[in-house]
Short mmCIF file of C-alpha atoms in Angstrom, two decimals:
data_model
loop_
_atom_site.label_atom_id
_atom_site.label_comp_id
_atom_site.label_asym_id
_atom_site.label_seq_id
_atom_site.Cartn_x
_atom_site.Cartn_y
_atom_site.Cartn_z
CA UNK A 1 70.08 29.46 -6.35
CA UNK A 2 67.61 31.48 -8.32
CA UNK A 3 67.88 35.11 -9.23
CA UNK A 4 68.46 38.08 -6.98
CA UNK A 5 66.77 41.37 -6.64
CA UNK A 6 68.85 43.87 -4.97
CA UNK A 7 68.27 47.74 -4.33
CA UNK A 8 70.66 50.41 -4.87
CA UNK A 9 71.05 53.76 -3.78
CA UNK A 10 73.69 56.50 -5.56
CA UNK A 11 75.25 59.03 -3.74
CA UNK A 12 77.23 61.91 -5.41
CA UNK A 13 80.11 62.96 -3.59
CA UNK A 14 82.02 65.22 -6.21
CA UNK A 15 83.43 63.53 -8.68
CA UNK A 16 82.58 60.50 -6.85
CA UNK A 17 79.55 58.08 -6.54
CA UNK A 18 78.69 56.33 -3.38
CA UNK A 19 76.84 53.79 -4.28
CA UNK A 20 75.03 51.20 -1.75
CA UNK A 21 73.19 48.02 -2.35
CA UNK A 22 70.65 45.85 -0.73
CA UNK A 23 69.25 41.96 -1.12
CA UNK A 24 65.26 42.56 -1.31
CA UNK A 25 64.87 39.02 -3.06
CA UNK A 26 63.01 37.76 -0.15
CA UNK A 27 60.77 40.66 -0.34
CA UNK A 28 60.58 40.37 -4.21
CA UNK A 29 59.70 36.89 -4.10
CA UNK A 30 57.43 37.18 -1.38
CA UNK A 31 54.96 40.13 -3.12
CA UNK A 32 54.96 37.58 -6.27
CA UNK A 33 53.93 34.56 -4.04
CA UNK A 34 51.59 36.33 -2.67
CA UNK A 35 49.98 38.07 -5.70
CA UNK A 36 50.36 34.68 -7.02
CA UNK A 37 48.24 33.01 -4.01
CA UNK A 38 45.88 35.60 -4.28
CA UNK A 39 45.18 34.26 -7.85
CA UNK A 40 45.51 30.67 -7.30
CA UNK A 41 42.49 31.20 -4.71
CA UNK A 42 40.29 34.19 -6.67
CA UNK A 43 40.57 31.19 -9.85
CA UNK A 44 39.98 28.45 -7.25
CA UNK A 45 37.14 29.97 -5.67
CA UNK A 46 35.54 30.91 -9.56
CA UNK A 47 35.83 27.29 -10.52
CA UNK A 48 34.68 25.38 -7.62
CA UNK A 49 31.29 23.96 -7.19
CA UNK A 50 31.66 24.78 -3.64
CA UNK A 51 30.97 28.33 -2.76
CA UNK A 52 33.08 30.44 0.01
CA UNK A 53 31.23 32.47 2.45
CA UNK A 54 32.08 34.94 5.16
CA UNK A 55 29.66 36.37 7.71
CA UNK A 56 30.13 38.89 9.98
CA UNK A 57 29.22 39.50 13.95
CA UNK A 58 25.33 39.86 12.92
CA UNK A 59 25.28 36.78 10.71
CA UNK A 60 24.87 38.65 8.10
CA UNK A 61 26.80 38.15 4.49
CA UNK A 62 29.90 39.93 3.84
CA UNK A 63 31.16 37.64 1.11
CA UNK A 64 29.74 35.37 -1.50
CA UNK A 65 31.47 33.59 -3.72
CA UNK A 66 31.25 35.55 -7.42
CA UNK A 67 29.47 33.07 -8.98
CA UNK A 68 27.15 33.15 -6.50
CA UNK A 69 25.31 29.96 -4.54
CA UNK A 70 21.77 27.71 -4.75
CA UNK A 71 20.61 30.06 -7.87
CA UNK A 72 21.51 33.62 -5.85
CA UNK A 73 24.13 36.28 -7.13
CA UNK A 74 26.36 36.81 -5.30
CA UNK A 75 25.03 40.26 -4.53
CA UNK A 76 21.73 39.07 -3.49
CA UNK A 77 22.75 37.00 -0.54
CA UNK A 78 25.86 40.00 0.27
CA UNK A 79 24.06 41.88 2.76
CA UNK A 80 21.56 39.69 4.11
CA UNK A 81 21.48 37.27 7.43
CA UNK A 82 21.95 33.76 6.58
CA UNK A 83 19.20 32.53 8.19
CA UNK A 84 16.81 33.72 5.38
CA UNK A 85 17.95 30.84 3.25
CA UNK A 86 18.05 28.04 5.98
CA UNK A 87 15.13 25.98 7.12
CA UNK A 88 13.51 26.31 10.16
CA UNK A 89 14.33 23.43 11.85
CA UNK A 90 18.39 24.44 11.29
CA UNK A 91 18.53 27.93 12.65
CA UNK A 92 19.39 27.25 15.83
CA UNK A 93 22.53 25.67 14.64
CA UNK A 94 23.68 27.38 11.63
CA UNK A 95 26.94 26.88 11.04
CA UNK A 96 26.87 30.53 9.48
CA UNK A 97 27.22 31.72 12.53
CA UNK A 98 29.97 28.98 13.66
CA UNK A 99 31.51 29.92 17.27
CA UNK A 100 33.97 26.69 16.55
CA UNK A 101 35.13 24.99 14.15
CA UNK A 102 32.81 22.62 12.11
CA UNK A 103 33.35 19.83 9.62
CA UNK A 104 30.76 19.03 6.88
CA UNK A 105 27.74 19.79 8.64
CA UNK A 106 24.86 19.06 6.68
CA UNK A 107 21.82 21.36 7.09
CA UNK A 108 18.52 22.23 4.64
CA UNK A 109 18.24 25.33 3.12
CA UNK A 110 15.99 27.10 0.56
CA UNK A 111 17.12 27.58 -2.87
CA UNK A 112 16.16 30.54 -4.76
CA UNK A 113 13.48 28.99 -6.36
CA UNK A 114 12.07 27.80 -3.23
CA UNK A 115 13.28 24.29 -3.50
CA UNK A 116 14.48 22.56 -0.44
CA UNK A 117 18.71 21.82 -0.72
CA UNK A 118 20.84 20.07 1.79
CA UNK A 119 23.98 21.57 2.04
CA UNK A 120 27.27 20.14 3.32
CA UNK A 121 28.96 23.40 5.51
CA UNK A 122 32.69 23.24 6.74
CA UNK A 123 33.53 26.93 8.79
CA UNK A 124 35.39 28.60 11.48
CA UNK A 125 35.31 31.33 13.88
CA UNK A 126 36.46 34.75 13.35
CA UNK A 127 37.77 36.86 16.37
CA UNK A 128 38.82 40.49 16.47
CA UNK A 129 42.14 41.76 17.52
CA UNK A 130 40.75 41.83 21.40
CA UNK A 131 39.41 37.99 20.88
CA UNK A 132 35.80 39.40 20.45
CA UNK A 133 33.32 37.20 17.83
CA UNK A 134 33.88 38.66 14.81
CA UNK A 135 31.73 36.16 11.97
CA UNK A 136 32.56 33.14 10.55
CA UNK A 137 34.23 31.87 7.01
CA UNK A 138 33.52 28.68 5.21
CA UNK A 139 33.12 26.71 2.12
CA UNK A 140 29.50 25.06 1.66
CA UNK A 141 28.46 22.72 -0.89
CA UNK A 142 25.06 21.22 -2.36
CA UNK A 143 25.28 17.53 -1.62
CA UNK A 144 21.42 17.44 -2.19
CA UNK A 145 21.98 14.98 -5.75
CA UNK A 146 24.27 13.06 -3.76
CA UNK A 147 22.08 12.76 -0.30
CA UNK A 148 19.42 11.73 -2.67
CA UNK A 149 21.54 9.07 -4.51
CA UNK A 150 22.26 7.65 -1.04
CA UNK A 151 18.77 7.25 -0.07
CA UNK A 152 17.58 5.65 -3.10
CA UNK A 153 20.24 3.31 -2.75
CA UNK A 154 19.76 2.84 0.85
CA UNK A 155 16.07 2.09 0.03
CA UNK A 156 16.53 0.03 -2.73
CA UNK A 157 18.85 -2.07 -0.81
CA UNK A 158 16.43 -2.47 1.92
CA UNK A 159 13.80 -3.15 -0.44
CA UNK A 160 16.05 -6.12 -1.91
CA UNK A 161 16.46 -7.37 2.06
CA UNK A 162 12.57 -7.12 2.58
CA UNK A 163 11.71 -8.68 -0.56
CA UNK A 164 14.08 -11.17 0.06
CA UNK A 165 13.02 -11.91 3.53
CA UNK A 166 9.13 -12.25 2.39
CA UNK A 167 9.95 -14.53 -0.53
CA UNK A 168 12.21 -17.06 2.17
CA UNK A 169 9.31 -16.95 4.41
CA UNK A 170 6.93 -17.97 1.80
CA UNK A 171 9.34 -20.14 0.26
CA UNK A 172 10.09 -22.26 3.12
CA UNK A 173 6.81 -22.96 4.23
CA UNK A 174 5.60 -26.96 3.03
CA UNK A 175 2.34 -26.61 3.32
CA UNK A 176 0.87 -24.19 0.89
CA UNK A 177 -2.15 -23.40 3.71
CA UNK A 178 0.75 -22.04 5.93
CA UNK A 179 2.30 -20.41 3.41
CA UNK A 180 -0.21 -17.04 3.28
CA UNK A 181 -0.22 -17.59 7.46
CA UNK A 182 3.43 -17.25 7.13
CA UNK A 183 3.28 -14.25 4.18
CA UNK A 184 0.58 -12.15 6.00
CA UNK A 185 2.70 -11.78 9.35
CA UNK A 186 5.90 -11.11 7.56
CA UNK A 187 4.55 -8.24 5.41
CA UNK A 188 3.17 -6.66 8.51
CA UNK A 189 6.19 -7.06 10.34
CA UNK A 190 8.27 -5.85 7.64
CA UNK A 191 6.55 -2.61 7.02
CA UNK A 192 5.33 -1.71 10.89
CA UNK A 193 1.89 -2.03 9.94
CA UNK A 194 -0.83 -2.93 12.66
CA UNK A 195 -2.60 -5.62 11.25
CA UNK A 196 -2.88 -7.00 7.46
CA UNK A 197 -5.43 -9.56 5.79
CA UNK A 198 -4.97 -11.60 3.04
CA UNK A 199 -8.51 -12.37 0.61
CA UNK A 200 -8.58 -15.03 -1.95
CA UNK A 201 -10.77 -14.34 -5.06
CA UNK A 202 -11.53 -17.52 -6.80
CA UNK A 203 -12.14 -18.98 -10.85
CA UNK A 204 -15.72 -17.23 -10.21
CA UNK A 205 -14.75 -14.35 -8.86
CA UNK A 206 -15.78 -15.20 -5.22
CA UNK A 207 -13.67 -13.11 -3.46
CA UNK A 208 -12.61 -14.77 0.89
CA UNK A 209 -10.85 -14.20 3.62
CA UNK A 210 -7.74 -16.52 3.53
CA UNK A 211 -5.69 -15.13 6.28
CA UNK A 212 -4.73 -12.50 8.72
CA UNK A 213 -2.35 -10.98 11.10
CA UNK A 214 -2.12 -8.31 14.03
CA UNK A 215 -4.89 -6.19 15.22
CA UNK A 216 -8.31 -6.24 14.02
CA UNK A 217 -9.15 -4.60 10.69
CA UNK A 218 -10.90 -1.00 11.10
CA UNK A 219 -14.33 -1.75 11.30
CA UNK A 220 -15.12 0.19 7.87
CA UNK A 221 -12.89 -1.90 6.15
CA UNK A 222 -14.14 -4.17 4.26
CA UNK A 223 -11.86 -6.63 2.36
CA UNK A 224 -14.65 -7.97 -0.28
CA UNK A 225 -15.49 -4.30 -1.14
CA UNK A 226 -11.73 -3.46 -1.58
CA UNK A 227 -11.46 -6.00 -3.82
CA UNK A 228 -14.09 -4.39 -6.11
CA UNK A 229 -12.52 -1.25 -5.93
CA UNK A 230 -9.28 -2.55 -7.16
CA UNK A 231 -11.29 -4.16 -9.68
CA UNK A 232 -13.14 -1.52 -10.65
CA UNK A 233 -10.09 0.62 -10.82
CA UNK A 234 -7.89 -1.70 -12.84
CA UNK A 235 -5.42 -1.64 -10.29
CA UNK A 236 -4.50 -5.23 -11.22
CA UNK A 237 -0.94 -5.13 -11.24
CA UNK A 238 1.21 -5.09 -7.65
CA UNK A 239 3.03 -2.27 -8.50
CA UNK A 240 -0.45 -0.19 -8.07
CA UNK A 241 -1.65 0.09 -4.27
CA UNK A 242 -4.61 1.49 -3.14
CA UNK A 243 -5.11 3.47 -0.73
CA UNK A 244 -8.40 3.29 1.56
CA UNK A 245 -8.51 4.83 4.53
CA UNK A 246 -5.25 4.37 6.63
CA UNK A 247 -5.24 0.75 4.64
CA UNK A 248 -3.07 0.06 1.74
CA UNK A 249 -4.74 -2.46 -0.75
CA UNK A 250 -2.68 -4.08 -3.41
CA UNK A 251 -4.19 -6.97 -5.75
CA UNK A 252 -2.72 -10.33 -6.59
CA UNK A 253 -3.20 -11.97 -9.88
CA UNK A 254 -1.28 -14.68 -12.07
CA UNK A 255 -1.42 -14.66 -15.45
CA UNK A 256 -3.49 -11.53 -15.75
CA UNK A 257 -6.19 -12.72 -13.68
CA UNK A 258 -6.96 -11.12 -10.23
CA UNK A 259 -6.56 -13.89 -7.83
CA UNK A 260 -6.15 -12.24 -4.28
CA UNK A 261 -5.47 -8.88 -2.58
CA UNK A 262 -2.93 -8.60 0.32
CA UNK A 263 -4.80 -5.17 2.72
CA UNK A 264 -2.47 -3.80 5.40
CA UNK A 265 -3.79 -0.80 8.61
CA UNK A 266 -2.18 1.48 10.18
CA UNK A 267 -3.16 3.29 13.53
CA UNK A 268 -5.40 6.78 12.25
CA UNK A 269 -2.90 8.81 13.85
CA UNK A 270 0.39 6.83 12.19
CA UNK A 271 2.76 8.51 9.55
CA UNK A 272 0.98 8.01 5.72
CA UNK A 273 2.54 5.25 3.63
CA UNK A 274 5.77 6.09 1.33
CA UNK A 275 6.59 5.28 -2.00
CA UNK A 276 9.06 2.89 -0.17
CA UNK A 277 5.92 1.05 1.52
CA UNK A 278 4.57 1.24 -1.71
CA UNK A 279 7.20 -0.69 -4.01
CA UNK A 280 7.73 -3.66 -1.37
CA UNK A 281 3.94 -3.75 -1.14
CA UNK A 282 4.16 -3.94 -5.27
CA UNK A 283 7.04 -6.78 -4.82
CA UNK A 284 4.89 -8.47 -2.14
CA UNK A 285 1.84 -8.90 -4.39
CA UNK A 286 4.01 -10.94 -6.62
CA UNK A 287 5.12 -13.06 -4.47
CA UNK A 288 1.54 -13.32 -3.05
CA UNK A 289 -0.22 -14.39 -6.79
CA UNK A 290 2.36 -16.64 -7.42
CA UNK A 291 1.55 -17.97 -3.56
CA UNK A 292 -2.46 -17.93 -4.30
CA UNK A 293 -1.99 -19.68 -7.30
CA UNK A 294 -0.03 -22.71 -5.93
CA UNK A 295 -2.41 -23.25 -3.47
CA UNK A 296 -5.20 -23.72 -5.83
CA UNK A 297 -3.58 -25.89 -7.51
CA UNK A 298 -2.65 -27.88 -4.16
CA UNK A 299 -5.91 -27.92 -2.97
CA UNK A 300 -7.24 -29.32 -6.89
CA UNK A 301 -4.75 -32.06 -6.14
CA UNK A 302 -6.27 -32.64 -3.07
CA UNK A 303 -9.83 -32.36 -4.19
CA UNK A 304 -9.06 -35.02 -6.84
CA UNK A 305 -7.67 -37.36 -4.62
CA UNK A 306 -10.00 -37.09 -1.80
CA UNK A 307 -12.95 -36.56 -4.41
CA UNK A 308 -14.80 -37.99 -6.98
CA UNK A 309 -14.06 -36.37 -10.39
CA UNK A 310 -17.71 -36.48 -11.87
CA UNK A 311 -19.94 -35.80 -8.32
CA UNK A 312 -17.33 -33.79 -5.90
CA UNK A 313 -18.47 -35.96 -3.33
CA UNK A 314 -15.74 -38.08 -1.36
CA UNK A 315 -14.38 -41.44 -3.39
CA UNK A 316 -14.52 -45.04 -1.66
CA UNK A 317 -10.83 -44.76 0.11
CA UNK A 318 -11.86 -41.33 1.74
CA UNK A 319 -15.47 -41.98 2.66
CA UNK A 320 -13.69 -45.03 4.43
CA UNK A 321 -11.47 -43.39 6.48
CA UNK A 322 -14.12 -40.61 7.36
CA UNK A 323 -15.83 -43.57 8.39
CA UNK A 324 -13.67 -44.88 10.69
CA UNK A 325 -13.13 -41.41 11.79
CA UNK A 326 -17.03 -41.19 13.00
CA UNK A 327 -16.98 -44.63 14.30
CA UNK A 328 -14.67 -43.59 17.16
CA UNK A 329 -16.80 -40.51 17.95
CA UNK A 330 -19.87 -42.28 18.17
CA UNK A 331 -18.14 -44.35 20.61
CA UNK A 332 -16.99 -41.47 22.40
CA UNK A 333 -20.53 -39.84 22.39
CA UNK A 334 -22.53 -42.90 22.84
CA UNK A 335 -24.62 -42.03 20.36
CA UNK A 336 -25.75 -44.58 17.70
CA UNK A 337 -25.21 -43.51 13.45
CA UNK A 338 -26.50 -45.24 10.31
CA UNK A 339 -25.03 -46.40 7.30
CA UNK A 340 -27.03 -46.26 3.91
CA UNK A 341 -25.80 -48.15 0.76
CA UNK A 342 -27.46 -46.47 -2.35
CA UNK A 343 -27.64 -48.57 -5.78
CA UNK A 344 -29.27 -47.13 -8.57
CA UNK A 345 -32.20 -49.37 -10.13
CA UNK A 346 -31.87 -49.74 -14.07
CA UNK A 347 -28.98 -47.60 -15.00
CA UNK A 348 -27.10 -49.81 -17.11
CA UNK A 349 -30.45 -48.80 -19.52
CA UNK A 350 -29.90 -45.32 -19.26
CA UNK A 351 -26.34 -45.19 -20.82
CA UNK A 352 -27.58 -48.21 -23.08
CA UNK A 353 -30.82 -46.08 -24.52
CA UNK A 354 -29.28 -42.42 -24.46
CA UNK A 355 -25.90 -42.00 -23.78
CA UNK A 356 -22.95 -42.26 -21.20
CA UNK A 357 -23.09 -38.68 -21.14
CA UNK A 358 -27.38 -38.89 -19.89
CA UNK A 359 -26.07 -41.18 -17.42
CA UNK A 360 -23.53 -39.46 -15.73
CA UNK A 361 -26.40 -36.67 -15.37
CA UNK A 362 -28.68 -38.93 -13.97
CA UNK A 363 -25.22 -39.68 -11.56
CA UNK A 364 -25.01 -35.94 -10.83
CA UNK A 365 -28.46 -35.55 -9.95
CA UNK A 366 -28.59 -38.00 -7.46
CA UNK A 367 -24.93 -36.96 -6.33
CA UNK A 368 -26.84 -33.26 -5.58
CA UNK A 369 -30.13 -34.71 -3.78
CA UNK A 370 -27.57 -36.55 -1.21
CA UNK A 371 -25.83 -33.34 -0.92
CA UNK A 372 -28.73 -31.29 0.10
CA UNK A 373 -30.39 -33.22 2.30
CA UNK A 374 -27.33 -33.99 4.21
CA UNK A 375 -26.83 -32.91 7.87
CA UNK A 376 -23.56 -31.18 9.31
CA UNK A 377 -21.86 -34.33 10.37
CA UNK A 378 -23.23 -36.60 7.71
CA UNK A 379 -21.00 -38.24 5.13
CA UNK A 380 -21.66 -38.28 1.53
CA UNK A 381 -19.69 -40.28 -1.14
CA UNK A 382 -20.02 -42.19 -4.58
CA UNK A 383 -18.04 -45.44 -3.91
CA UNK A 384 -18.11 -45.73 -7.99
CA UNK A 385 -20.02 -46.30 -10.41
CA UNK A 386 -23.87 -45.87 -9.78
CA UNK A 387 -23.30 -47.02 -6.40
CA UNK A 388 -23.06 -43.97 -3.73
CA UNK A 389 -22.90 -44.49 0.64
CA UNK A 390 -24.62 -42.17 3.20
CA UNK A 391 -23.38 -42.24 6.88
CA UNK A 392 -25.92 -40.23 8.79
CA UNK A 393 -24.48 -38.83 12.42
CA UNK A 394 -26.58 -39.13 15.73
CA UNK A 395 -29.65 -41.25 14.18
CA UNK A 396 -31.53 -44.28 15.64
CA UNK A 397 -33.27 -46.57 13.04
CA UNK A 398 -36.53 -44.69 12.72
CA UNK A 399 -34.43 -41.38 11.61
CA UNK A 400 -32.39 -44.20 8.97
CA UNK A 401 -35.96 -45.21 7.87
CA UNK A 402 -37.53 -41.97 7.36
CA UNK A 403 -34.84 -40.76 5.74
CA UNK A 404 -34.55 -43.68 3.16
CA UNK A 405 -38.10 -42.96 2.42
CA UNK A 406 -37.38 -39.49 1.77
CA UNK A 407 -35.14 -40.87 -0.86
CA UNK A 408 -37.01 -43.15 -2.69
CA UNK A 409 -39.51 -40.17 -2.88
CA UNK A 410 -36.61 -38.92 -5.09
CA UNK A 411 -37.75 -41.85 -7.74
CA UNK A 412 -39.98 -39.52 -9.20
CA UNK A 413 -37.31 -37.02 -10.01
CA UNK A 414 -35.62 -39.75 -11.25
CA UNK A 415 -38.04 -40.81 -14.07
CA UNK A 416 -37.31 -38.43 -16.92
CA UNK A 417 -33.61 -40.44 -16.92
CA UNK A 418 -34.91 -44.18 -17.39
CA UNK A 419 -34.41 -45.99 -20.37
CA UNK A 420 -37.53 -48.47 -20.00
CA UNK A 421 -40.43 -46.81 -18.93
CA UNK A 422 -41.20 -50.73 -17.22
CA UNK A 423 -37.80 -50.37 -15.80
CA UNK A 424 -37.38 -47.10 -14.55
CA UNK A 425 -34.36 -45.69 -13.17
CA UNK A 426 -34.85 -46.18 -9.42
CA UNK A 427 -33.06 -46.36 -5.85
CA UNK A 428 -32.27 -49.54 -3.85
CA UNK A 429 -31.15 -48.60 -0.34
CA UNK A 430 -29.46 -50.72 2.09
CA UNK A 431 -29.41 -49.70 6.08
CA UNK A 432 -27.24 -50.59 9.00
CA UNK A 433 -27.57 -49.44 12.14
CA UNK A 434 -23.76 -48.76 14.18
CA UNK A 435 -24.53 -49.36 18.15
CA UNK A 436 -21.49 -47.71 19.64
CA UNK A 437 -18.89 -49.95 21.72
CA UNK A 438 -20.34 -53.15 20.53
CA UNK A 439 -16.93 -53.95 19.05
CA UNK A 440 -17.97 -53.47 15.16
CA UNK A 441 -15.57 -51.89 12.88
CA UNK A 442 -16.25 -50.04 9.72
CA UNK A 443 -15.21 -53.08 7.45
CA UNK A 444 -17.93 -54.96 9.42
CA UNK A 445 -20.66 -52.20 9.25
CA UNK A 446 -20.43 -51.95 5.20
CA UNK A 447 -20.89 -55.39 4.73
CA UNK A 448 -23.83 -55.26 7.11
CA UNK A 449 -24.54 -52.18 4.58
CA UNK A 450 -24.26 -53.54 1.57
CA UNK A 451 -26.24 -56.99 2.25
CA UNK A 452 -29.03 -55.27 3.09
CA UNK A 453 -29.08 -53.34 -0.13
CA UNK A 454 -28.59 -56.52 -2.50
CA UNK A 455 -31.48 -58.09 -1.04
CA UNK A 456 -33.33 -55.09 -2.27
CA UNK A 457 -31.84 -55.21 -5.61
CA UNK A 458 -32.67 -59.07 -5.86
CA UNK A 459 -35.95 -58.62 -4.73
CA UNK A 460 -38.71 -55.78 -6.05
CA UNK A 461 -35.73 -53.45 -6.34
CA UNK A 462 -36.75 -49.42 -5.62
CA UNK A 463 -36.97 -49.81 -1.90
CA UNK A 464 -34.97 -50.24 1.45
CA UNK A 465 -34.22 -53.13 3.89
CA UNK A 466 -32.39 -52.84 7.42
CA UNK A 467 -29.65 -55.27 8.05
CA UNK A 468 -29.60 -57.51 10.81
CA UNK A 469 -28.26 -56.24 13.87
CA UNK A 470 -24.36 -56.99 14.18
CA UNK A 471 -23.55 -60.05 15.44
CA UNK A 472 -27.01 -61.58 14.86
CA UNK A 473 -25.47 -63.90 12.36
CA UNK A 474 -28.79 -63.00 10.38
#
């Protein structure tokens, strides 16, 4: 039991006192409580970074917290309705003017040095003796740090799902031709854009369209120009969009070179692109170099298995399966095709007089006359060596003829290259004419072909003879 307070009262009654006592500890210890209270919450209130509030019927301020709140004094916001500090879009609800009781709601208000600030507001009601409104009292605090925290994180996780999603999709496509197919669709999807395009630039700077996605590209937008502009600007790392027009433009490269650009539209009247849009974009083109790159290299591979390393026209095992290939359409059609074996007269001399080097020139050269004067259709390949093969598509043997001519014409081209002005470097040409549904097969037709050409080269050599027809036995 702790100590006692008691009251006394003396009364004189001669040479006696009347005295008369009274237990006020309850009393005693209640005034201390309270003055104690009083300064638990006036130190509370001082300290907090929350600031207390009280409004009255009007909505105007009748108590601030001493220290003030969002850069006022306290007496500058005393006095005024709340609403001059909240945004526009929260004074229909302000929980300033709270008829019930409200937990952390969050609303934007204006700071005194104009900044936007979300505030987190807990308050209740106030009602008169007769039950009348009578203002509101709360606690508020600025979560805007916090709120701001939260949606970095929020976006920087969602940037790790999106970035995660468009490096699977690319990742688990085989074929690398799929793979920017794949890419393009999944960046549009993943940032709600209309459409996107993906351009390829190549070793020379070329730049092409390599793939695209969703509605048509604006009109004015054009990808090759884009790709100068990001050029031109430098912008050569991801993390650098561009923006043109409602399109957002972000080069490729790997290994400091530009190789590609990934361009991506929105609608005209759509919402502007955020810095959110803007960092996957960044990770995207990444991804997308990386992706560029490997299918240049694929498509090397390819080239130097399907091609010949010194000409770029198609090697033996290719040219015979795109052979066999127009065999069966000419079957199909009905329509008849040549074959043309091609030897070189004299080249052995070439190398022997100048130099391997002159001779695979004098390869090249011929390798570029077949090239040119070859149809959509037509078939061009070295089978090795100085020996090349022509398959021309939809030709009778007076087209094979002419055009054999046309090629020995080439002789005179050819003459700066020979090594023995009485041998010069010359063509021998071999033709076969395919009949469709006769029952030949490609095997067949080559060796019609190539006997036809080695009775050239056995005879005056720098001409052309037509093989017998198949199944002649001639």
């Amino acid at each position: 039991q702790g100590p006692q307070t008691w009251e006394l009262t003396a009364v004189p009654l001669g040479e006696l006192v009347l005295v008369t006592g009274r237990d006020v500890s309850l009393a005693a210890n209640m005034r201390v409580a309270l003055a104690d209270s009083r300064r638990r919450y006036k130190d509370l209130v001082e300290i907090s970074s929350d600031f207390a509030w009280e409004t009255d019927r009007s909505g105007a301020f009748v108590f601030v917290s001493p220290r003030g709140a969002l850069g006022f004094a306290a007496e500058q916001l005393v006095g005024r309705d709340a609403s001059f500090i909240l945004d526009d879009s929260a004074s229909e609800s302000s929980p300033f003017a709270a008829r019930r009781r409200t937990e952390q709601q969050q609303v934007w208000v204006r700071a005194a040095d104009g900044a936007a600030r979300c505030v987190s507001v807990s308050a209740i009601p106030l009602f008169d003796g007769n039950g009348a409104y009578a203002g509101a009292r709360g606690l508020a605090r600025d979560v805007t740090e916090a709120l701001q925290r939260d949606t970095a994180l929020a976006e920087a996780q969602n940037r790790e799902r999106l970035a995660a999603y468009l490096t699977r999709t690319i990742r688990d496509e085989v074929q690398p031709e799929a793979m920017l197919g794949a890419a393009v669709g999944a960046i549009t999807r993943a940032l709600g854009a209309a459409g996107a395009m993906i351009w390829r630039v190549d070793n020379n700077g070329a730049p092409s369209r390599a793939a695209e996605f969703g509605e048509p590209a604006p009109a004015d937008l054009d990808g090759a120009a884009v790709i100068e502009q990001l050029r031109a600007s430098a912008r050569m790392r991801g993390d650098a969009p561009l923006e043109v027009g409602p399109a957002l433009a972000v080069a490729a490269s790997y290994r400091q070179a530009l190789n590609g650009a990934a361009i991506l539209w929105r609608a005209p009247d759509a919402l502007g692109w955020s810095a959110s849009d803007r960092a996957v974009v960044g990770d995207f083109a990444g991804q997308l170099g990386i992706a560029l790159a490997q299918l240049e290299q694929h498509e090397a591979l390819a080239r130097l298995a399907r091609n010949d390393a010194l000409t770029g026209l198609y090697n033996r095992r290719t040219f015979n399966e795109l052979l066999e290939q127009r065999l069966a359409q000419a079957d199909r059609s009905g329509r008849c095709g040549a074959l043309l074996f091609i030897d070189l007269d004299n080249f052995k001399l070439v190398n022997d007089r100048f130099s391997h080097q002159r001779g695979d020139e004098a390869l090249k050269c011929v390798a570029d006359k077949l090239r040119q004067g070859s149809r959509v259709g037509d078939v061009v390949a070295r089978l090795g060596g100085d020996e090349f093969a022509l398959w021309l598509e939809d030709i009778d043997e007076a087209g094979a003829v002419a055009k054999a001519r046309l090629l020995l014409a080439f002789n005179v081209e050819l003459a700066p290259f020979s090594g023995d002005e009485k041998r010069p470097l010359g063509l021998s040409v071999g033709i076969a004419i395919y009949v469709p549904r006769q029952g030949e097969n490609a095997a067949a037709l080559i060796l019609r072909a190539d006997a036809a050409m080695y009775r050239v080269k056995h005879g005056a050599k720098n001409g052309f003879a037509v093989a017998s027809p198949a199944g002649s036995g001639a």
